[in-house]
């Protein structure tokens, strides 16, 4: 099997890192819980326009700096706090030990995503990494998944043996469906509200992989 795995909030705790950084920044600025809530809400799970997030941060924390500098500041804060989820690296090793191919397929800038990979030690545990900022195309565009398959010499792989797994319905699941591969959604306790369910659903990436493996065993 071939696993195309999202990075943020699938293998590493990007939102946890942002929230931890924001809590520290709010405390240092002498602000309160309402400011923290506003900043976290503005981030939209990492999908908001970064300068829009920076504008809320600057306003709430009374920072005396321009928006690009504020963006750099909170991106650095995320890198300082990001961690791989418990057991995530072991899971990657287990998949590869079983003969599967594993590719991280992530949206974001090269510097930020490569920084997270390095901080969390992910790259040594996968066969390849594909970053949207390096390729000029973002999920949900299926071309990013095609690039990932090409990167591991699997451009002609049976799409029924390929899984796109991630936490974002509009990016990860949508990209998988557009590419004609099987899809897994990491719910993190959320309810699915985007139409037909993906092929596998679980609270964590471990849960999704377990469901997907079970589905593969039951397939004719």
mmCIF file of C-alpha atoms in Angstrom:
data_model
loop_
_atom_site.group_PDB
_atom_site.id
_atom_site.type_symbol
_atom_site.label_atom_id
_atom_site.label_comp_id
_atom_site.label_asym_id
_atom_site.label_seq_id
_atom_site.Cartn_x
_atom_site.Cartn_y
_atom_site.Cartn_z
ATOM 1 C CA UNK A 1 0.000 0.000 0.000
ATOM 2 C CA UNK A 2 1.004 3.617 -0.449
ATOM 3 C CA UNK A 3 0.245 6.163 2.251
ATOM 4 C CA UNK A 4 0.047 9.863 1.407
ATOM 5 C CA UNK A 5 -0.089 11.514 4.805
ATOM 6 C CA UNK A 6 -0.816 15.107 5.704
ATOM 7 C CA UNK A 7 1.576 16.717 8.201
ATOM 8 C CA UNK A 8 -0.234 19.355 10.278
ATOM 9 C CA UNK A 9 -2.689 17.952 12.826
ATOM 10 C CA UNK A 10 -2.207 14.496 11.336
ATOM 11 C CA UNK A 11 1.385 13.611 12.245
ATOM 12 C CA UNK A 12 2.327 16.722 14.228
ATOM 13 C CA UNK A 13 0.311 18.995 16.507
ATOM 14 C CA UNK A 14 0.323 22.237 14.558
ATOM 15 C CA UNK A 15 -2.804 23.695 16.213
ATOM 16 C CA UNK A 16 -1.545 22.685 19.642
ATOM 17 C CA UNK A 17 1.723 24.476 18.867
ATOM 18 C CA UNK A 18 -0.052 27.646 17.741
ATOM 19 C CA UNK A 19 -2.284 27.646 20.820
ATOM 20 C CA UNK A 20 0.701 27.136 23.131
ATOM 21 C CA UNK A 21 2.604 29.964 21.495
ATOM 22 C CA UNK A 22 -0.465 32.241 21.565
ATOM 23 C CA UNK A 23 -1.062 31.547 25.268
ATOM 24 C CA UNK A 24 2.507 32.536 26.049
ATOM 25 C CA UNK A 25 2.305 35.668 23.871
ATOM 26 C CA UNK A 26 -0.962 36.731 25.528
ATOM 27 C CA UNK A 27 0.509 36.242 29.007
ATOM 28 C CA UNK A 28 3.638 38.210 28.127
ATOM 29 C CA UNK A 29 1.492 41.061 26.822
ATOM 30 C CA UNK A 30 -0.605 41.089 29.985
ATOM 31 C CA UNK A 31 -3.801 40.297 28.087
ATOM 32 C CA UNK A 32 -6.614 37.936 28.986
ATOM 33 C CA UNK A 33 -8.513 34.834 27.880
ATOM 34 C CA UNK A 34 -10.722 36.772 25.475
ATOM 35 C CA UNK A 35 -7.633 37.881 23.546
ATOM 36 C CA UNK A 36 -6.345 34.325 23.400
ATOM 37 C CA UNK A 37 -9.703 33.063 22.162
ATOM 38 C CA UNK A 38 -9.810 35.727 19.451
ATOM 39 C CA UNK A 39 -6.301 34.904 18.247
ATOM 40 C CA UNK A 40 -6.919 31.161 18.131
ATOM 41 C CA UNK A 41 -10.241 31.690 16.339
ATOM 42 C CA UNK A 42 -8.593 33.970 13.777
ATOM 43 C CA UNK A 43 -6.100 31.233 12.900
ATOM 44 C CA UNK A 44 -8.893 28.960 11.622
ATOM 45 C CA UNK A 45 -6.860 25.852 12.224
ATOM 46 C CA UNK A 46 -3.985 27.176 10.158
ATOM 47 C CA UNK A 47 -6.067 27.870 7.050
ATOM 48 C CA UNK A 48 -6.637 31.612 7.512
ATOM 49 C CA UNK A 49 -4.647 34.135 5.503
ATOM 50 C CA UNK A 50 -1.539 34.662 7.578
ATOM 51 C CA UNK A 51 -1.620 38.462 7.431
ATOM 52 C CA UNK A 52 -5.227 38.368 8.659
ATOM 53 C CA UNK A 53 -4.108 36.341 11.662
ATOM 54 C CA UNK A 54 -1.222 38.730 12.236
ATOM 55 C CA UNK A 55 -3.592 41.703 12.161
ATOM 56 C CA UNK A 56 -5.657 40.236 15.009
ATOM 57 C CA UNK A 57 -2.500 39.453 16.980
ATOM 58 C CA UNK A 58 -1.090 42.965 16.503
ATOM 59 C CA UNK A 59 -4.401 44.557 17.495
ATOM 60 C CA UNK A 60 -5.033 42.323 20.502
ATOM 61 C CA UNK A 61 -1.494 42.357 21.880
ATOM 62 C CA UNK A 62 -0.623 45.945 20.902
ATOM 63 C CA UNK A 63 2.490 44.874 19.019
ATOM 64 C CA UNK A 64 4.447 47.708 17.466
ATOM 65 C CA UNK A 65 5.467 45.951 14.246
ATOM 66 C CA UNK A 66 4.230 45.434 10.708
ATOM 67 C CA UNK A 67 2.178 42.444 9.601
ATOM 68 C CA UNK A 68 4.939 40.524 7.757
ATOM 69 C CA UNK A 69 7.114 40.718 10.869
ATOM 70 C CA UNK A 70 4.220 39.540 13.009
ATOM 71 C CA UNK A 71 3.673 36.594 10.654
ATOM 72 C CA UNK A 72 7.341 35.629 10.959
ATOM 73 C CA UNK A 73 7.073 35.923 14.728
ATOM 74 C CA UNK A 74 4.142 33.558 15.147
ATOM 75 C CA UNK A 75 5.522 31.124 12.577
ATOM 76 C CA UNK A 76 8.714 30.944 14.616
ATOM 77 C CA UNK A 77 6.594 30.401 17.712
ATOM 78 C CA UNK A 78 4.846 27.454 16.073
ATOM 79 C CA UNK A 79 8.186 25.859 15.229
ATOM 80 C CA UNK A 80 9.333 26.332 18.812
ATOM 81 C CA UNK A 81 6.308 24.456 20.163
ATOM 82 C CA UNK A 82 5.449 21.842 17.524
ATOM 83 C CA UNK A 83 5.774 18.171 18.427
ATOM 84 C CA UNK A 84 5.038 14.889 16.682
ATOM 85 C CA UNK A 85 1.993 13.124 18.094
ATOM 86 C CA UNK A 86 2.730 10.247 20.438
ATOM 87 C CA UNK A 87 3.581 7.145 18.444
ATOM 88 C CA UNK A 88 3.425 8.881 15.060
ATOM 89 C CA UNK A 89 7.024 8.135 14.127
ATOM 90 C CA UNK A 90 6.663 4.533 15.268
ATOM 91 C CA UNK A 91 3.599 4.227 13.044
ATOM 92 C CA UNK A 92 5.571 5.446 10.035
ATOM 93 C CA UNK A 93 8.317 2.942 10.764
ATOM 94 C CA UNK A 94 5.763 0.153 11.110
ATOM 95 C CA UNK A 95 4.178 0.950 7.751
ATOM 96 C CA UNK A 96 7.500 0.957 5.965
ATOM 97 C CA UNK A 97 8.704 -2.173 7.734
ATOM 98 C CA UNK A 98 5.651 -3.913 6.287
ATOM 99 C CA UNK A 99 6.716 -2.935 2.769
ATOM 100 C CA UNK A 100 4.455 0.072 2.333
ATOM 101 C CA UNK A 101 5.551 3.396 0.866
ATOM 102 C CA UNK A 102 4.956 6.533 2.959
ATOM 103 C CA UNK A 103 4.964 10.108 1.642
ATOM 104 C CA UNK A 104 4.208 13.291 3.579
ATOM 105 C CA UNK A 105 2.045 15.565 1.404
ATOM 106 C CA UNK A 106 1.643 18.958 3.029
ATOM 107 C CA UNK A 107 0.428 22.435 2.166
ATOM 108 C CA UNK A 108 2.561 25.365 3.272
ATOM 109 C CA UNK A 109 5.744 27.255 2.650
ATOM 110 C CA UNK A 110 8.974 25.351 2.237
ATOM 111 C CA UNK A 111 10.675 27.010 5.210
ATOM 112 C CA UNK A 112 7.788 26.452 7.619
ATOM 113 C CA UNK A 113 6.948 22.885 6.673
ATOM 114 C CA UNK A 114 10.567 21.773 6.413
ATOM 115 C CA UNK A 115 11.119 23.406 9.790
ATOM 116 C CA UNK A 116 8.340 21.318 11.342
ATOM 117 C CA UNK A 117 9.676 18.155 9.716
ATOM 118 C CA UNK A 118 13.138 18.834 11.087
ATOM 119 C CA UNK A 119 11.897 19.830 14.534
ATOM 120 C CA UNK A 120 9.818 16.656 14.841
ATOM 121 C CA UNK A 121 12.275 14.324 13.091
ATOM 122 C CA UNK A 122 9.695 13.119 10.581
ATOM 123 C CA UNK A 123 11.691 13.010 7.345
ATOM 124 C CA UNK A 124 13.928 10.105 8.365
ATOM 125 C CA UNK A 125 10.805 7.968 8.838
ATOM 126 C CA UNK A 126 9.222 8.432 5.388
ATOM 127 C CA UNK A 127 10.131 7.690 1.780
ATOM 128 C CA UNK A 128 9.557 11.213 0.470
ATOM 129 C CA UNK A 129 8.168 14.629 1.320
ATOM 130 C CA UNK A 130 6.115 16.850 -0.991
ATOM 131 C CA UNK A 131 5.538 20.465 0.083
ATOM 132 C CA UNK A 132 3.039 22.580 -1.829
ATOM 133 C CA UNK A 133 5.178 25.704 -1.564
ATOM 134 C CA UNK A 134 7.971 23.908 -3.410
ATOM 135 C CA UNK A 135 5.723 22.506 -6.126
ATOM 136 C CA UNK A 136 3.490 25.491 -6.889
ATOM 137 C CA UNK A 137 0.250 23.600 -6.269
ATOM 138 C CA UNK A 138 -1.826 23.105 -3.089
ATOM 139 C CA UNK A 139 -4.236 20.440 -1.931
ATOM 140 C CA UNK A 140 -7.067 19.949 -2.847
ATOM 141 C CA UNK A 141 -5.525 20.032 -6.320
ATOM 142 C CA UNK A 142 -4.869 16.345 -7.070
ATOM 143 C CA UNK A 143 -1.676 17.221 -8.912
ATOM 144 C CA UNK A 144 0.139 17.420 -5.581
ATOM 145 C CA UNK A 145 -0.770 13.790 -4.928
ATOM 146 C CA UNK A 146 0.367 12.799 -8.415
ATOM 147 C CA UNK A 147 3.716 14.472 -7.713
ATOM 148 C CA UNK A 148 3.949 12.453 -4.499
ATOM 149 C CA UNK A 149 3.357 9.188 -6.332
ATOM 150 C CA UNK A 150 5.905 10.091 -8.983
ATOM 151 C CA UNK A 151 8.416 10.927 -6.267
ATOM 152 C CA UNK A 152 8.385 7.309 -5.073
ATOM 153 C CA UNK A 153 8.177 5.746 -8.529
ATOM 154 C CA UNK A 154 4.510 4.838 -8.174
ATOM 155 C CA UNK A 155 2.837 7.015 -10.802
ATOM 156 C CA UNK A 156 1.076 3.961 -12.248
ATOM 157 C CA UNK A 157 0.068 2.444 -8.913
ATOM 158 C CA UNK A 158 -3.386 0.946 -8.516
ATOM 159 C CA UNK A 159 -5.335 3.804 -6.950
ATOM 160 C CA UNK A 160 -7.228 1.326 -4.771
ATOM 161 C CA UNK A 161 -3.913 0.689 -2.995
ATOM 162 C CA UNK A 162 -3.240 4.389 -2.347
ATOM 163 C CA UNK A 163 -4.557 6.244 0.712
ATOM 164 C CA UNK A 164 -4.644 9.998 1.263
ATOM 165 C CA UNK A 165 -4.997 10.571 5.015
ATOM 166 C CA UNK A 166 -5.384 13.919 6.724
ATOM 167 C CA UNK A 167 -7.471 16.042 9.061
ATOM 168 C CA UNK A 168 -8.861 18.595 6.582
ATOM 169 C CA UNK A 169 -11.967 17.613 4.661
ATOM 170 C CA UNK A 170 -11.653 20.469 2.179
ATOM 171 C CA UNK A 171 -7.979 19.813 1.476
ATOM 172 C CA UNK A 172 -6.943 16.244 2.247
ATOM 173 C CA UNK A 173 -10.135 14.291 1.621
ATOM 174 C CA UNK A 174 -11.077 16.449 -1.353
ATOM 175 C CA UNK A 175 -7.629 15.990 -2.894
ATOM 176 C CA UNK A 176 -7.794 12.240 -2.422
ATOM 177 C CA UNK A 177 -11.178 11.994 -4.056
ATOM 178 C CA UNK A 178 -10.073 14.170 -6.970
ATOM 179 C CA UNK A 179 -7.024 11.945 -7.469
ATOM 180 C CA UNK A 180 -9.138 8.788 -7.400
ATOM 181 C CA UNK A 181 -7.394 7.300 -4.358
ATOM 182 C CA UNK A 182 -8.883 6.071 -1.100
ATOM 183 C CA UNK A 183 -9.388 8.620 1.649
ATOM 184 C CA UNK A 184 -8.939 8.688 5.403
ATOM 185 C CA UNK A 185 -10.036 11.476 7.743
ATOM 186 C CA UNK A 186 -8.423 12.200 11.100
ATOM 187 C CA UNK A 187 -11.343 13.612 13.055
ATOM 188 C CA UNK A 188 -9.635 14.756 16.284
ATOM 189 C CA UNK A 189 -13.053 14.305 17.896
ATOM 190 C CA UNK A 190 -14.981 16.377 15.346
ATOM 191 C CA UNK A 191 -18.144 15.247 13.568
ATOM 192 C CA UNK A 192 -18.034 14.774 9.793
ATOM 193 C CA UNK A 193 -20.287 17.348 8.075
ATOM 194 C CA UNK A 194 -19.061 17.351 4.480
ATOM 195 C CA UNK A 195 -21.279 14.860 2.658
ATOM 196 C CA UNK A 196 -20.403 11.199 2.066
ATOM 197 C CA UNK A 197 -17.957 9.780 4.586
ATOM 198 C CA UNK A 198 -14.350 9.114 3.590
ATOM 199 C CA UNK A 199 -13.296 5.481 3.236
ATOM 200 C CA UNK A 200 -11.800 5.449 6.739
ATOM 201 C CA UNK A 201 -12.477 7.715 9.719
ATOM 202 C CA UNK A 202 -10.743 7.755 13.094
ATOM 203 C CA UNK A 203 -9.853 10.064 15.926
ATOM 204 C CA UNK A 204 -6.104 9.839 15.267
ATOM 205 C CA UNK A 205 -3.911 8.847 12.346
ATOM 206 C CA UNK A 206 -3.311 5.517 14.122
ATOM 207 C CA UNK A 207 -7.059 4.868 14.177
ATOM 208 C CA UNK A 208 -7.467 5.750 10.499
ATOM 209 C CA UNK A 209 -4.593 3.502 9.450
ATOM 210 C CA UNK A 210 -6.060 0.645 11.478
ATOM 211 C CA UNK A 211 -9.440 1.062 9.751
ATOM 212 C CA UNK A 212 -7.767 1.305 6.350
ATOM 213 C CA UNK A 213 -5.726 -1.826 6.959
ATOM 214 C CA UNK A 214 -8.870 -3.651 7.977
ATOM 215 C CA UNK A 215 -10.609 -2.495 4.815
ATOM 216 C CA UNK A 216 -7.687 -3.778 2.745
ATOM 217 C CA UNK A 217 -7.918 -7.200 4.390
ATOM 218 C CA UNK A 218 -11.636 -7.399 3.626
ATOM 219 C CA UNK A 219 -11.289 -6.273 0.000
ATOM 220 C CA UNK A 220 -11.874 -9.006 -2.604
#
